[in-house]
GROMACS .gro file of C-alpha atoms in nm:
model
  378
    1MET     CA    1  -1.930   1.690  -4.662
    2ARG     CA    2  -1.592   1.584  -4.546
    3VAL     CA    3  -1.592   1.410  -4.202
    4PRO     CA    4  -1.205   1.369  -4.043
    5TYR     CA    5  -1.034   1.119  -3.940
    6ASN     CA    6  -0.780   1.355  -3.833
    7TYR     CA    7  -0.802   1.640  -3.570
    8LEU     CA    8  -0.507   1.750  -3.482
    9PRO     CA    9  -0.533   2.106  -3.691
   10GLN     CA   10  -0.867   2.197  -3.464
   11GLN     CA   11  -0.742   1.982  -3.244
   12PHE     CA   12  -0.459   2.272  -3.186
   13ASP     CA   13  -0.626   2.549  -3.354
   14ALA     CA   14  -0.430   2.933  -3.295
   15ALA     CA   15  -0.643   2.989  -2.996
   16ALA     CA   16  -0.480   2.666  -2.828
   17THR     CA   17  -0.142   2.735  -2.926
   18GLU     CA   18  -0.122   3.061  -2.887
   19ARG     CA   19  -0.223   2.972  -2.458
   20ILE     CA   20   0.049   2.656  -2.479
   21LEU     CA   21   0.253   2.850  -2.631
   22ASP     CA   22   0.284   3.188  -2.379
   23LYS     CA   23   0.346   2.894  -2.092
   24VAL     CA   24   0.670   2.762  -2.308
   25ARG     CA   25   0.772   3.052  -2.331
   26THR     CA   26   0.773   3.098  -1.944
   27LEU     CA   27   0.950   2.793  -1.900
   28VAL     CA   28   1.147   2.880  -2.198
   29GLY     CA   29   1.259   3.167  -1.920
   30THR     CA   30   1.328   2.936  -1.690
   31GLY     CA   31   1.577   2.689  -1.911
   32ASP     CA   32   1.358   2.404  -1.696
   33PHE     CA   33   1.409   2.169  -1.965
   34THR     CA   34   1.480   1.832  -1.818
   35ILE     CA   35   1.269   1.624  -1.589
   36GLY     CA   36   1.165   2.015  -1.470
   37ALA     CA   37   0.893   2.170  -1.269
   38PRO     CA   38   0.567   2.069  -1.544
   39VAL     CA   39   0.718   1.682  -1.563
   40ARG     CA   40   0.693   1.715  -1.131
   41GLU     CA   41   0.367   1.932  -1.190
   42PHE     CA   42   0.178   1.712  -1.437
   43GLU     CA   43   0.269   1.360  -1.286
   44GLU     CA   44   0.147   1.484  -0.967
   45ARG     CA   45  -0.255   1.569  -1.084
   46PHE     CA   46  -0.213   1.284  -1.308
   47GLY     CA   47  -0.176   1.009  -0.991
   48ALA     CA   48  -0.362   1.251  -0.835
   49MET     CA   49  -0.648   1.175  -1.123
   50LEU     CA   50  -0.605   0.797  -1.174
   51ASN     CA   51  -0.538   0.750  -0.739
   52VAL     CA   52  -0.207   0.646  -0.779
   53SER     CA   53   0.155   0.704  -0.589
   54HIS     CA   54   0.371   0.698  -0.827
   55VAL     CA   55   0.397   0.848  -1.235
   56ILE     CA   56   0.712   0.784  -1.397
   57GLY     CA   57   0.694   1.065  -1.674
   58THR     CA   58   0.816   0.885  -2.039
   59ASN     CA   59   0.866   1.017  -2.385
   60SER     CA   60   0.669   0.735  -2.563
   61GLY     CA   61   0.363   0.459  -2.458
   62THR     CA   62   0.587   0.259  -2.549
   63GLU     CA   63   0.895   0.314  -2.354
   64ALA     CA   64   0.641   0.332  -2.063
   65LEU     CA   65   0.553  -0.069  -2.148
   66ILE     CA   66   0.905  -0.144  -2.191
   67LEU     CA   67   1.034   0.026  -1.841
   68ALA     CA   68   0.718  -0.177  -1.648
   69LEU     CA   69   0.862  -0.460  -1.746
   70ARG     CA   70   1.131  -0.405  -1.684
   71ALA     CA   71   1.041  -0.247  -1.376
   72PHE     CA   72   0.933  -0.652  -1.296
   73ASN     CA   73   1.173  -0.766  -1.427
   74ILE     CA   74   1.037  -0.929  -1.727
   75GLY     CA   75   1.267  -1.029  -2.026
   76PRO     CA   76   1.495  -1.298  -2.172
   77GLY     CA   77   1.280  -1.615  -2.122
   78ASP     CA   78   0.993  -1.518  -2.020
   79GLU     CA   79   0.639  -1.545  -2.197
   80VAL     CA   80   0.402  -1.287  -2.167
   81ILE     CA   81   0.077  -1.325  -2.238
   82THR     CA   82  -0.137  -1.025  -2.465
   83GLN     CA   83  -0.442  -1.014  -2.718
   84ALA     CA   84  -0.385  -1.125  -3.114
   85ASN     CA   85  -0.507  -0.751  -3.200
   86THR     CA   86  -0.385  -0.518  -2.969
   87PHE     CA   87  -0.171  -0.228  -3.152
   88TYR     CA   88   0.238  -0.303  -3.241
   89ALA     CA   89   0.373  -0.090  -2.965
   90THR     CA   90   0.159  -0.394  -2.695
   91ALA     CA   91   0.390  -0.677  -2.923
   92CYS     CA   92   0.744  -0.507  -2.947
   93ALA     CA   93   0.744  -0.359  -2.595
   94ILE     CA   94   0.739  -0.775  -2.513
   95VAL     CA   95   0.999  -0.856  -2.774
   96ALA     CA   96   1.254  -0.516  -2.684
   97VAL     CA   97   1.282  -0.626  -2.288
   98GLY     CA   98   1.343  -1.000  -2.463
   99ALA     CA   99   1.084  -1.135  -2.361
  100ARG     CA  100   0.815  -1.331  -2.563
  101PRO     CA  101   0.514  -1.255  -2.709
  102VAL     CA  102   0.177  -1.514  -2.617
  103PHE     CA  103  -0.077  -1.408  -2.816
  104VAL     CA  104  -0.414  -1.442  -2.707
  105ASP     CA  105  -0.786  -1.429  -2.915
  106VAL     CA  106  -0.991  -1.128  -2.829
  107ASN     CA  107  -1.464  -1.182  -2.765
  108ASP     CA  108  -1.652  -0.998  -2.876
  109LEU     CA  109  -1.564  -0.612  -2.745
  110TYR     CA  110  -1.245  -0.649  -2.889
  111ALA     CA  111  -1.069  -0.721  -2.548
  112LEU     CA  112  -0.846  -1.020  -2.444
  113ASP     CA  113  -1.059  -1.292  -2.346
  114GLU     CA  114  -0.977  -1.408  -2.062
  115THR     CA  115  -1.146  -1.797  -2.077
  116LYS     CA  116  -0.828  -1.860  -2.301
  117ILE     CA  117  -0.596  -1.733  -2.071
  118GLU     CA  118  -0.554  -2.029  -1.907
  119ALA     CA  119  -0.449  -2.261  -2.203
  120ALA     CA  120  -0.246  -2.073  -2.269
  121ILE     CA  121   0.003  -1.993  -1.902
  122THR     CA  122   0.348  -2.244  -1.975
  123PRO     CA  123   0.590  -2.218  -1.706
  124ARG     CA  124   0.796  -1.977  -1.864
  125THR     CA  125   0.487  -1.760  -1.802
  126LYS     CA  126   0.528  -1.412  -1.591
  127ALA     CA  127   0.292  -1.232  -1.720
  128LEU     CA  128  -0.070  -1.074  -1.852
  129LEU     CA  129  -0.043  -0.765  -2.088
  130PRO     CA  130  -0.429  -0.711  -2.160
  131VAL     CA  131  -0.517  -0.402  -2.400
  132TRP     CA  132  -0.770  -0.127  -2.263
  133TRP     CA  133  -0.826  -0.121  -2.651
  134THR     CA  134  -1.066   0.036  -2.886
  135GLY     CA  135  -1.062   0.273  -2.484
  136LEU     CA  136  -1.274  -0.059  -2.331
  137ALA     CA  137  -1.175  -0.203  -2.004
  138PRO     CA  138  -1.162  -0.580  -2.077
  139GLU     CA  139  -1.268  -0.808  -1.769
  140TRP     CA  140  -1.053  -0.717  -1.523
  141SER     CA  141  -1.245  -0.961  -1.276
  142ALA     CA  142  -1.134  -1.280  -1.373
  143ILE     CA  143  -0.814  -1.166  -1.469
  144LEU     CA  144  -0.736  -1.030  -1.216
  145ASP     CA  145  -0.821  -1.375  -1.001
  146ILE     CA  146  -0.649  -1.583  -1.268
  147ALA     CA  147  -0.301  -1.420  -1.232
  148ARG     CA  148  -0.349  -1.426  -0.873
  149HIS     CA  149  -0.374  -1.880  -0.947
  150HIS     CA  150  -0.080  -1.845  -1.117
  151ARG     CA  151   0.134  -1.566  -0.917
  152LEU     CA  152   0.180  -1.351  -1.248
  153ILE     CA  153   0.250  -1.009  -1.276
  154VAL     CA  154  -0.022  -0.767  -1.401
  155ILE     CA  155   0.086  -0.479  -1.698
  156GLU     CA  156  -0.241  -0.321  -1.834
  157ASP     CA  157  -0.159  -0.132  -2.130
  158ALA     CA  158  -0.349   0.173  -2.115
  159CYS     CA  159  -0.194   0.364  -2.373
  160ASN     CA  160  -0.586   0.361  -2.532
  161GLY     CA  161  -0.774   0.428  -2.191
  162VAL     CA  162  -0.752   0.766  -2.037
  163GLY     CA  163  -1.103   0.801  -1.956
  164ALA     CA  164  -1.171   0.519  -1.898
  165THR     CA  165  -1.342   0.302  -1.607
  166TYR     CA  166  -1.408  -0.074  -1.509
  167ASP     CA  167  -1.686  -0.048  -1.223
  168GLY     CA  168  -1.594   0.296  -1.131
  169ARG     CA  169  -1.145   0.248  -1.133
  170PRO     CA  170  -0.965   0.445  -1.374
  171PRO     CA  171  -0.666   0.258  -1.588
  172GLY     CA  172  -0.393   0.165  -1.299
  173ALA     CA  173  -0.603   0.053  -1.048
  174PHE     CA  174  -0.569  -0.350  -1.186
  175GLY     CA  175  -0.224  -0.422  -1.246
  176HIS     CA  176   0.147  -0.431  -1.107
  177ALA     CA  177   0.160  -0.050  -1.304
  178ALA     CA  178   0.032   0.062  -1.630
  179ALA     CA  179   0.216   0.219  -1.974
  180PHE     CA  180  -0.016   0.574  -2.135
  181SER     CA  181   0.031   0.746  -2.451
  182PHE     CA  182   0.006   1.104  -2.499
  183HIS     CA  183  -0.002   1.053  -2.930
  184PRO     CA  184  -0.180   1.350  -3.061
  185LEU     CA  185  -0.414   1.081  -3.160
  186LYS     CA  186  -0.482   1.035  -2.835
  187GLN     CA  187  -0.752   1.161  -2.555
  188LEU     CA  188  -0.479   1.309  -2.315
  189HIS     CA  189  -0.206   1.450  -2.619
  190VAL     CA  190   0.066   1.606  -2.640
  191TRP     CA  191   0.323   1.815  -2.923
  192GLY     CA  192   0.415   1.449  -3.038
  193ASP     CA  193   0.550   1.163  -2.863
  194GLY     CA  194   0.476   1.127  -2.492
  195GLY     CA  195   0.387   0.936  -2.194
  196ALA     CA  196   0.353   0.753  -1.860
  197VAL     CA  197   0.409   0.400  -1.630
  198VAL     CA  198   0.246   0.426  -1.318
  199THR     CA  199   0.255   0.218  -1.067
  200ASN     CA  200   0.139   0.112  -0.650
  201ASP     CA  201   0.501  -0.058  -0.642
  202ALA     CA  202   0.664   0.177  -0.392
  203ARG     CA  203   1.000  -0.015  -0.491
  204ALA     CA  204   0.878  -0.042  -0.874
  205GLY     CA  205   0.833   0.303  -0.856
  206LYS     CA  206   1.157   0.449  -0.660
  207TRP     CA  207   1.348   0.198  -0.926
  208LEU     CA  208   1.132   0.345  -1.321
  209ARG     CA  209   1.217   0.725  -1.151
  210LEU     CA  210   1.546   0.668  -1.161
  211TYR     CA  211   1.590   0.459  -1.447
  212ARG     CA  212   1.366   0.702  -1.717
  213ASN     CA  213   1.699   0.947  -1.621
  214TYR     CA  214   1.968   0.713  -1.684
  215GLY     CA  215   1.945   0.582  -1.324
  216LEU     CA  216   2.082   0.887  -1.154
  217ALA     CA  217   1.987   0.956  -0.790
  218THR     CA  218   2.257   1.290  -0.806
  219ARG     CA  219   2.381   1.441  -1.136
  220ASP     CA  220   2.735   1.308  -1.025
  221GLU     CA  221   2.534   1.006  -0.889
  222LEU     CA  222   2.456   0.662  -1.101
  223THR     CA  223   2.267   0.392  -0.930
  224VAL     CA  224   2.157   0.188  -1.131
  225TRP     CA  225   2.289   0.149  -1.612
  226GLY     CA  226   1.992   0.392  -1.702
  227VAL     CA  227   1.901   0.542  -1.965
  228ASN     CA  228   1.704   0.857  -2.135
  229ALA     CA  229   1.371   0.810  -2.167
  230ARG     CA  230   1.193   1.134  -1.979
  231LEU     CA  231   0.925   1.265  -2.049
  232GLN     CA  232   1.042   1.698  -2.119
  233SER     CA  233   0.886   1.946  -1.927
  234VAL     CA  234   0.792   2.142  -2.302
  235GLN     CA  235   0.554   1.816  -2.328
  236ALA     CA  236   0.447   1.859  -1.989
  237VAL     CA  237   0.315   2.170  -2.075
  238VAL     CA  238   0.069   2.050  -2.396
  239ALA     CA  239   0.016   1.773  -2.111
  240LEU     CA  240  -0.128   2.037  -1.822
  241HIS     CA  241  -0.268   2.218  -2.027
  242GLU     CA  242  -0.526   1.966  -2.203
  243LEU     CA  243  -0.602   1.782  -1.854
  244ASP     CA  244  -0.836   2.083  -1.861
  245ARG     CA  245  -1.038   1.970  -2.135
  246LEU     CA  246  -1.009   1.583  -2.114
  247THR     CA  247  -1.330   1.536  -1.908
  248ALA     CA  248  -1.516   1.728  -2.139
  249ALA     CA  249  -1.361   1.604  -2.487
  250VAL     CA  250  -1.346   1.204  -2.323
  251ALA     CA  251  -1.816   1.354  -2.294
  252ARG     CA  252  -1.855   1.432  -2.577
  253ARG     CA  253  -1.683   1.092  -2.757
  254ASN     CA  254  -1.907   0.916  -2.583
  255GLU     CA  255  -2.231   1.126  -2.704
  256ILE     CA  256  -2.106   1.075  -3.069
  257ALA     CA  257  -2.038   0.719  -3.017
  258ALA     CA  258  -2.436   0.708  -2.807
  259THR     CA  259  -2.530   0.861  -3.116
  260LEU     CA  260  -2.411   0.647  -3.369
  261ASP     CA  261  -2.525   0.259  -3.151
  262GLY     CA  262  -2.852   0.427  -3.118
  263PHE     CA  263  -2.829   0.466  -3.550
  264PHE     CA  264  -2.718   0.073  -3.626
  265GLN     CA  265  -2.956  -0.071  -3.383
  266PHE     CA  266  -3.189  -0.031  -3.697
  267LEU     CA  267  -2.875  -0.114  -3.861
  268PRO     CA  268  -2.911  -0.540  -3.966
  269TRP     CA  269  -2.528  -0.460  -4.187
  270ILE     CA  270  -2.400  -0.325  -3.871
  271THR     CA  271  -2.293  -0.514  -3.474
  272VAL     CA  272  -2.261  -0.280  -3.225
  273PRO     CA  273  -2.043  -0.458  -2.948
  274SER     CA  274  -2.219  -0.447  -2.597
  275ARG     CA  275  -2.137  -0.170  -2.418
  276PRO     CA  276  -2.121  -0.350  -2.059
  277ALA     CA  277  -2.304  -0.122  -1.745
  278ASN     CA  278  -1.989  -0.155  -1.540
  279ARG     CA  279  -1.748  -0.024  -1.786
  280SER     CA  280  -1.744   0.370  -1.900
  281GLN     CA  281  -1.598   0.338  -2.185
  282ALA     CA  282  -1.299   0.684  -2.350
  283PHE     CA  283  -1.404   0.595  -2.709
  284GLN     CA  284  -0.954   0.598  -2.855
  285ILE     CA  285  -1.126   0.452  -3.135
  286TYR     CA  286  -1.498   0.360  -3.250
  287VAL     CA  287  -1.458   0.072  -3.370
  288VAL     CA  288  -1.783  -0.193  -3.589
  289ARG     CA  289  -1.836  -0.457  -3.722
  290ALA     CA  290  -1.978  -0.397  -4.094
  291GLN     CA  291  -2.088  -0.646  -4.344
  292GLN     CA  292  -1.922  -0.547  -4.713
  293ARG     CA  293  -1.647  -0.401  -4.547
  294ASP     CA  294  -1.416  -0.332  -4.752
  295ALA     CA  295  -1.769  -0.190  -4.957
  296LEU     CA  296  -1.845   0.028  -4.712
  297LEU     CA  297  -1.511   0.165  -4.624
  298LYS     CA  298  -1.444   0.254  -4.952
  299TYR     CA  299  -1.801   0.400  -5.032
  300LEU     CA  300  -1.707   0.644  -4.764
  301VAL     CA  301  -1.374   0.734  -4.901
  302GLU     CA  302  -1.459   0.804  -5.169
  303HIS     CA  303  -1.750   1.010  -5.029
  304PHE     CA  304  -1.509   1.205  -4.750
  305VAL     CA  305  -1.560   0.959  -4.453
  306GLU     CA  306  -1.217   0.866  -4.380
  307ALA     CA  307  -1.271   0.595  -4.170
  308LYS     CA  308  -1.014   0.286  -4.131
  309VAL     CA  309  -0.911  -0.008  -4.033
  310HIS     CA  310  -0.799  -0.091  -3.663
  311TYR     CA  311  -0.607  -0.350  -3.775
  312PRO     CA  312  -0.683  -0.598  -4.032
  313ILE     CA  313  -0.369  -0.791  -3.962
  314PRO     CA  314  -0.360  -0.984  -3.662
  315LEU     CA  315  -0.028  -0.938  -3.454
  316HIS     CA  316   0.000  -1.318  -3.501
  317LEU     CA  317  -0.023  -1.309  -3.861
  318GLN     CA  318   0.258  -1.036  -3.861
  319PRO     CA  319   0.511  -1.210  -4.048
  320PRO     CA  320   0.780  -1.178  -3.775
  321ALA     CA  321   0.513  -1.384  -3.527
  322ARG     CA  322   0.575  -1.636  -3.788
  323ALA     CA  323   0.961  -1.747  -3.597
  324LEU     CA  324   0.702  -1.801  -3.343
  325GLY     CA  325   0.505  -2.059  -3.467
  326TYR     CA  326   0.165  -1.880  -3.517
  327ARG     CA  327  -0.069  -1.922  -3.807
  328PRO     CA  328  -0.347  -1.901  -3.940
  329GLY     CA  329  -0.671  -2.013  -3.762
  330ASP     CA  330  -0.485  -1.984  -3.421
  331CYS     CA  331  -0.691  -1.695  -3.310
  332PRO     CA  332  -1.040  -1.715  -3.528
  333VAL     CA  333  -1.215  -1.429  -3.337
  334ALA     CA  334  -0.987  -1.193  -3.424
  335GLU     CA  335  -0.864  -1.283  -3.803
  336GLN     CA  336  -1.243  -1.279  -3.838
  337GLN     CA  337  -1.281  -0.974  -3.655
  338ALA     CA  338  -0.966  -0.807  -3.865
  339LYS     CA  339  -1.275  -0.869  -4.214
  340GLU     CA  340  -1.520  -0.691  -4.127
  341ILE     CA  341  -1.424  -0.360  -3.799
  342ILE     CA  342  -1.384  -0.061  -3.980
  343THR     CA  343  -1.325   0.267  -3.695
  344LEU     CA  344  -1.591   0.575  -3.796
  345PRO     CA  345  -1.440   0.980  -3.697
  346ALA     CA  346  -1.634   0.979  -3.314
  347HIS     CA  347  -1.364   1.212  -3.186
  348GLU     CA  348  -1.565   1.621  -2.954
  349TYR     CA  349  -1.453   1.751  -3.334
  350LEU     CA  350  -1.683   1.576  -3.486
  351THR     CA  351  -1.988   1.870  -3.534
  352MET     CA  352  -2.375   1.732  -3.451
  353ASN     CA  353  -2.593   1.960  -3.404
  354GLY     CA  354  -2.893   1.818  -3.659
  355ILE     CA  355  -2.830   2.174  -3.949
  356PRO     CA  356  -2.815   1.976  -4.290
  357GLY     CA  357  -2.494   2.044  -4.485
  358GLU     CA  358  -2.291   2.133  -4.145
  359ASP     CA  359  -2.379   1.788  -3.923
  360MET     CA  360  -2.108   1.532  -4.002
  361VAL     CA  361  -2.183   1.323  -3.768
  362GLN     CA  362  -2.623   1.221  -3.949
  363HIS     CA  363  -2.382   1.300  -4.284
  364MET     CA  364  -2.153   1.033  -4.252
  365ILE     CA  365  -2.482   0.845  -4.080
  366TRP     CA  366  -2.728   0.848  -4.361
  367LEU     CA  367  -2.428   0.767  -4.627
  368ILE     CA  368  -2.349   0.480  -4.469
  369ARG     CA  369  -2.751   0.409  -4.484
  370ARG     CA  370  -2.758   0.504  -4.842
  371PHE     CA  371  -2.435   0.251  -4.914
  372TYR     CA  372  -2.652  -0.094  -4.804
  373GLU     CA  373  -2.995   0.012  -4.890
  374THR     CA  374  -2.836   0.033  -5.270
  375TRP     CA  375  -2.566  -0.202  -5.251
  376LYS     CA  376  -2.589  -0.443  -5.554
  377GLY     CA  377  -2.229  -0.626  -5.505
  378PRO     CA  378  -1.939  -0.587  -5.717
   0.00000   0.00000   0.00000
């Protein structure tokens, strides 16, 4: 049985595609392709879901991060603290605005370790950029206390966070701004790249709306030097369609994750991170630590379970970080986790019905048990 990681064929099956294409055909008839009605409708609905004042659709999650940083005047000479084990875009956005990324170690939740932030603060520190990594919130209460004490800007990398909460509050409720990605493998997605930056800051919201569209106040009036970072109307049509199924998709991911958690508590070779009661996770990816990780990964892939590693090389050990002075040992928890973590398929399109030969989740569980029970070493 194949247990896929990539679920795009199911996500955009013929029936769903036709429903979206019907809406696209309507859009084509209007010629409303650039920041049109679908973009405005999506921004309003997404803002209502997050309870934020300003939503600005962008062409990618990376661009949303860049715009969020620029909106709060973060640039050359500034330092931005983030975590060592996030996706490349987090650090790339910091570098793109001319600032220096400062990598801090993580905790057992794979989240930014709030106890290590203050030691990384220097006179050049301008902002904190915590990540909703794997779809789980970091420890916002402590992070915001540190930011207030040191008068730092907080930008949320919420690219994995749609559907998650901290103390009942969604992404966008904590920082000065938050960035979202609508990549096809995110919980909320489009047909390619797309994203949004959100904020409750009126000045930033007004500037962001101008800046993502060249700085145009009208067709003929330029008010700031801007860029073209717009969410396209066609992608907004897809995003609106997917908003309607988001709650069910996240609930199904959580159900599958709970089933895996329940099995792994009886398997001593697997370590599941704690699941804090004040946080609901959206499980953009499902990550655990595994003994003999590389051998398990090879075994699962050979048996058509498409497990992966996110990521085998922490950011501070990637080649570009050498120029920043980082070396092995600087973030020991992230480095150790990189040797042990494994991502298992846990998306809403996996079957979990208890029927032998059809239940993908139980098949994956059976393979993992068999691997450890028969492991003989290399």
